[in-house]
Short mmCIF file of N, CA and C in Angstrom, two decimals:
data_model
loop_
_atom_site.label_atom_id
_atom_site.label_comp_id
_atom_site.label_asym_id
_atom_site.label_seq_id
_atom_site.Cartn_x
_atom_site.Cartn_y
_atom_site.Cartn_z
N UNK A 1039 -7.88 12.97 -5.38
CA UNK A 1039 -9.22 13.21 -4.87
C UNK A 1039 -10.22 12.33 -5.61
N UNK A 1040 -11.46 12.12 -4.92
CA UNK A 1040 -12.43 11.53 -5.40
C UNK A 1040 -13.00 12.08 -6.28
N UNK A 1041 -13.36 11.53 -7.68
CA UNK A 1041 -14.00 11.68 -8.63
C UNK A 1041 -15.25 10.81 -9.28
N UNK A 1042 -16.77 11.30 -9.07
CA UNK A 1042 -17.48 10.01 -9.23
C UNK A 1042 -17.45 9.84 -10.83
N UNK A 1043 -17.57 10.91 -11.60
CA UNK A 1043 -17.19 10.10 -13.20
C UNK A 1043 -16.00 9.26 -13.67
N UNK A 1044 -15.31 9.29 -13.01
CA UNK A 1044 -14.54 8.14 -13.23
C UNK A 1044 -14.83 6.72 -12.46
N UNK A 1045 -15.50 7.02 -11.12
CA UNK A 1045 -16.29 5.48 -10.90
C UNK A 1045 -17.28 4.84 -11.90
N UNK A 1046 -17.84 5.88 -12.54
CA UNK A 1046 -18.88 5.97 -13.21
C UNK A 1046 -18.38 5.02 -14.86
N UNK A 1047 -17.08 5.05 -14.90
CA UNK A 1047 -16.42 4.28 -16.11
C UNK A 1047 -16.16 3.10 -15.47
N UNK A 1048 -15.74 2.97 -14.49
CA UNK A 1048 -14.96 1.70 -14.07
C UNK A 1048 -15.69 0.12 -13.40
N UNK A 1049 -17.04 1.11 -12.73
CA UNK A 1049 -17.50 0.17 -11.76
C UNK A 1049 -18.25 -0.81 -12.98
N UNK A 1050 -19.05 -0.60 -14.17
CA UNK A 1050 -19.53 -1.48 -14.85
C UNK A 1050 -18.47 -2.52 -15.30
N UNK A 1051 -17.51 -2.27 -15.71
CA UNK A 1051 -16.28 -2.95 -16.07
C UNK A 1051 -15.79 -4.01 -14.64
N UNK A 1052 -15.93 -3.74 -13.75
CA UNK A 1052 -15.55 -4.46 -12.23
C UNK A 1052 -16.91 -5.20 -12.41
N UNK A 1053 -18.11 -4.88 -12.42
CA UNK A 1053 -19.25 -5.65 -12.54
C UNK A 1053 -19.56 -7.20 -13.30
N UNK A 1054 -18.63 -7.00 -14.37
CA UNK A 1054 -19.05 -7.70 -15.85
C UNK A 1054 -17.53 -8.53 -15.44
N UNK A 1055 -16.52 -7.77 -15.23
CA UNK A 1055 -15.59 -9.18 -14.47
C UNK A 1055 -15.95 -10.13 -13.72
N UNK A 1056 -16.46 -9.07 -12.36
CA UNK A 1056 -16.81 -10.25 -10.94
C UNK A 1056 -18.06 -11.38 -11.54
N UNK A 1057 -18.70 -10.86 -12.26
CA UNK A 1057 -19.91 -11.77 -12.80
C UNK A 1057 -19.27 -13.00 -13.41
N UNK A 1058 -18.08 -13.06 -14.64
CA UNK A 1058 -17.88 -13.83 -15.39
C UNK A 1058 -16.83 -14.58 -14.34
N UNK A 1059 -16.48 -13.90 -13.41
CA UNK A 1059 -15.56 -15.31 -12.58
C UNK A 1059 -16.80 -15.91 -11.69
N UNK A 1060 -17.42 -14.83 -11.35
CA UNK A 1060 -18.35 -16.04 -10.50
C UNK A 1060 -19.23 -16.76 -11.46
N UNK A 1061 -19.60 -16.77 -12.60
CA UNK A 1061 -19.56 -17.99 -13.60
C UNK A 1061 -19.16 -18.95 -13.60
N UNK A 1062 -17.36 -18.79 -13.34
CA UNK A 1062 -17.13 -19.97 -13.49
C UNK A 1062 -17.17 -20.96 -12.47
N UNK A 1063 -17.28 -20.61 -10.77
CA UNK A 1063 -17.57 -21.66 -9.84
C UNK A 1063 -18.08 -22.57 -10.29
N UNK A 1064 -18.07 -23.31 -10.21
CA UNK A 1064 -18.99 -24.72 -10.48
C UNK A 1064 -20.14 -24.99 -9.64
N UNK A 1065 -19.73 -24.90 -8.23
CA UNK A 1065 -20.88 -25.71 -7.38
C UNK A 1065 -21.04 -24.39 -7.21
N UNK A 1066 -22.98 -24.56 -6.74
CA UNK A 1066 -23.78 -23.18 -7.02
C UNK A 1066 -23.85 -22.80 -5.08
N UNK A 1067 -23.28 -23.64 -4.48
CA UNK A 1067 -23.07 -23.05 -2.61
C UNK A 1067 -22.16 -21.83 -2.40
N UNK A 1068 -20.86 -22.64 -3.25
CA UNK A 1068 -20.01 -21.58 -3.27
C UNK A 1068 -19.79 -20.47 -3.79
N UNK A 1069 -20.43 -20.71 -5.17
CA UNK A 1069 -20.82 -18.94 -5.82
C UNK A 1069 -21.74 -18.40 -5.46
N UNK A 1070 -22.81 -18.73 -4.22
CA UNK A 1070 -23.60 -18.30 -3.64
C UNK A 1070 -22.84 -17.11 -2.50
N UNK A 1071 -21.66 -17.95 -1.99
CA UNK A 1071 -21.36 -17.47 -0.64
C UNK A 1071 -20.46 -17.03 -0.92
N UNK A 1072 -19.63 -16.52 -2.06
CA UNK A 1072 -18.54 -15.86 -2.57
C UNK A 1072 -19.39 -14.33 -3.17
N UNK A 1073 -20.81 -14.70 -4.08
CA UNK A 1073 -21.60 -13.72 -4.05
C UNK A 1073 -22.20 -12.58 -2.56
N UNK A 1074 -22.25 -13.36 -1.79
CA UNK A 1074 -22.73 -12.70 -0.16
C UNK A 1074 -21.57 -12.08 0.35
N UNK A 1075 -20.39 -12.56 -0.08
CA UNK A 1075 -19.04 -11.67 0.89
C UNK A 1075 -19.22 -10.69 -0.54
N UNK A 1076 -18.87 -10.54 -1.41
CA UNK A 1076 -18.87 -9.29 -2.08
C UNK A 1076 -19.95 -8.23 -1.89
N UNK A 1077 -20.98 -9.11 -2.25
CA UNK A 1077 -22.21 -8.28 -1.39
C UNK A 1077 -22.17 -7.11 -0.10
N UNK A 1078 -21.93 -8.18 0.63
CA UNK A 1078 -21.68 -7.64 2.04
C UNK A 1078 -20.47 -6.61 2.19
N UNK A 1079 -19.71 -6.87 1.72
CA UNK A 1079 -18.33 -5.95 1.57
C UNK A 1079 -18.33 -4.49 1.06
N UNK A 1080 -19.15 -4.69 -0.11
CA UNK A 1080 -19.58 -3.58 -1.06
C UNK A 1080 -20.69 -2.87 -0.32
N UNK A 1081 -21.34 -3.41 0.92
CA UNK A 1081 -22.31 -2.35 1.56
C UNK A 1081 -21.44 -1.78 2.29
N UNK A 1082 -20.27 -2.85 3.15
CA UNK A 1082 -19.78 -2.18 4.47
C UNK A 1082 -18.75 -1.16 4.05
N UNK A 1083 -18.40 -1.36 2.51
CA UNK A 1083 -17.53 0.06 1.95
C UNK A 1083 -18.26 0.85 1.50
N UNK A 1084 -19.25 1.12 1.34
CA UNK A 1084 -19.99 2.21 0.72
C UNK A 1084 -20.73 3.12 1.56
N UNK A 1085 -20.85 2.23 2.85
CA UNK A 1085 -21.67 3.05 3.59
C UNK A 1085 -20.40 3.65 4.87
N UNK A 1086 -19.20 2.91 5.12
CA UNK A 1086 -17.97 3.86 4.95
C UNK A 1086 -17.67 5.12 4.46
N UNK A 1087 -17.76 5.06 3.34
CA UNK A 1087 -17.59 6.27 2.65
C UNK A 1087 -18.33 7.17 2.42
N UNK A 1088 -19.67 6.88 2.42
CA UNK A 1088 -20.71 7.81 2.28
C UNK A 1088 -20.69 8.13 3.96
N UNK A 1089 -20.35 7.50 4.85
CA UNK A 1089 -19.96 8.61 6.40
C UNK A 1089 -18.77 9.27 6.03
N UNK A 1090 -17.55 9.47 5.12
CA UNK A 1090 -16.47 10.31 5.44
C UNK A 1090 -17.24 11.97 4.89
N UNK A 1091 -16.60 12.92 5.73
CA UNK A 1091 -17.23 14.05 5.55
C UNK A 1091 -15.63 14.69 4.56
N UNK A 1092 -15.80 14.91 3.43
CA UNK A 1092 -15.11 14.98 2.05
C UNK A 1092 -14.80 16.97 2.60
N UNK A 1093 -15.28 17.90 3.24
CA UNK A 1093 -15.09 19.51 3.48
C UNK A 1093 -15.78 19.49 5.05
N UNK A 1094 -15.15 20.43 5.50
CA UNK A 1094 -15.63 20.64 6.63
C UNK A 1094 -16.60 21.76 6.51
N UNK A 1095 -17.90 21.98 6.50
CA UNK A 1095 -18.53 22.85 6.08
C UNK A 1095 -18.75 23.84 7.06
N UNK A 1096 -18.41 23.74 8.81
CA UNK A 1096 -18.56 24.98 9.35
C UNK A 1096 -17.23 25.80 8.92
N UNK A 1097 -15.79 25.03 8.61
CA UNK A 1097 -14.75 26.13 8.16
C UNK A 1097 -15.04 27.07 6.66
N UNK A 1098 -15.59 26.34 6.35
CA UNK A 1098 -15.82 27.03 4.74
C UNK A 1098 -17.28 28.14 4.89
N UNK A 1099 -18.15 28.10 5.95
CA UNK A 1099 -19.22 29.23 6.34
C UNK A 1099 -18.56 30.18 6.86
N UNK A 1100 -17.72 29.60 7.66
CA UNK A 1100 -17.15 30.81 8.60
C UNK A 1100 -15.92 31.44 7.59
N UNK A 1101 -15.29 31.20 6.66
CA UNK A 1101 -14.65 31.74 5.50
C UNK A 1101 -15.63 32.55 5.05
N UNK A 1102 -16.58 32.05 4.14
CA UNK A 1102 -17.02 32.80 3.49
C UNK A 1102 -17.90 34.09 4.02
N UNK A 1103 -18.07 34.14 5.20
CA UNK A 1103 -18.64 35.10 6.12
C UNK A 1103 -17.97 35.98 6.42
N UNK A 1104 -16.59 35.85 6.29
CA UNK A 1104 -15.41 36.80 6.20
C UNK A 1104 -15.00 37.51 5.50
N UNK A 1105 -15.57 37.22 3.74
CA UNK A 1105 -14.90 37.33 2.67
C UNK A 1105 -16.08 38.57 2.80
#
């Protein structure tokens, strides 16, 4: 299962990598446009996931309305 404190360790560490390779590109077009696909990627997964619905919340009302 998803756990955000453990993103919460990892993603700075993924940050401070992707930075120091895109350092090393040389020509500044291509670490431009290697910067824009990560970019872009990292919205189109996040906003992925922030649509998955993680509980179904009418089964868990209608549980607890029972209890």
């Amino acid at each position: 299962a998803f756990q955000p404190r453990y993103t919460a360790v990892i993603v700075p560490l993924v940050a401070l990598l992707a930075g120091v390779g895109l350092a090393r590109i040389v020509d500044a077009r291509l670490a431009t446009g290697v910067l824009v696909v990560v970019v872009v990627l990292g919205l189109v997964g996040g906003v992925r996931e922030a649509r998955v619905e993680r509980a179904d919340g009418a089964v868990l009302q209608d549980h607890g309305a029972r209890l």
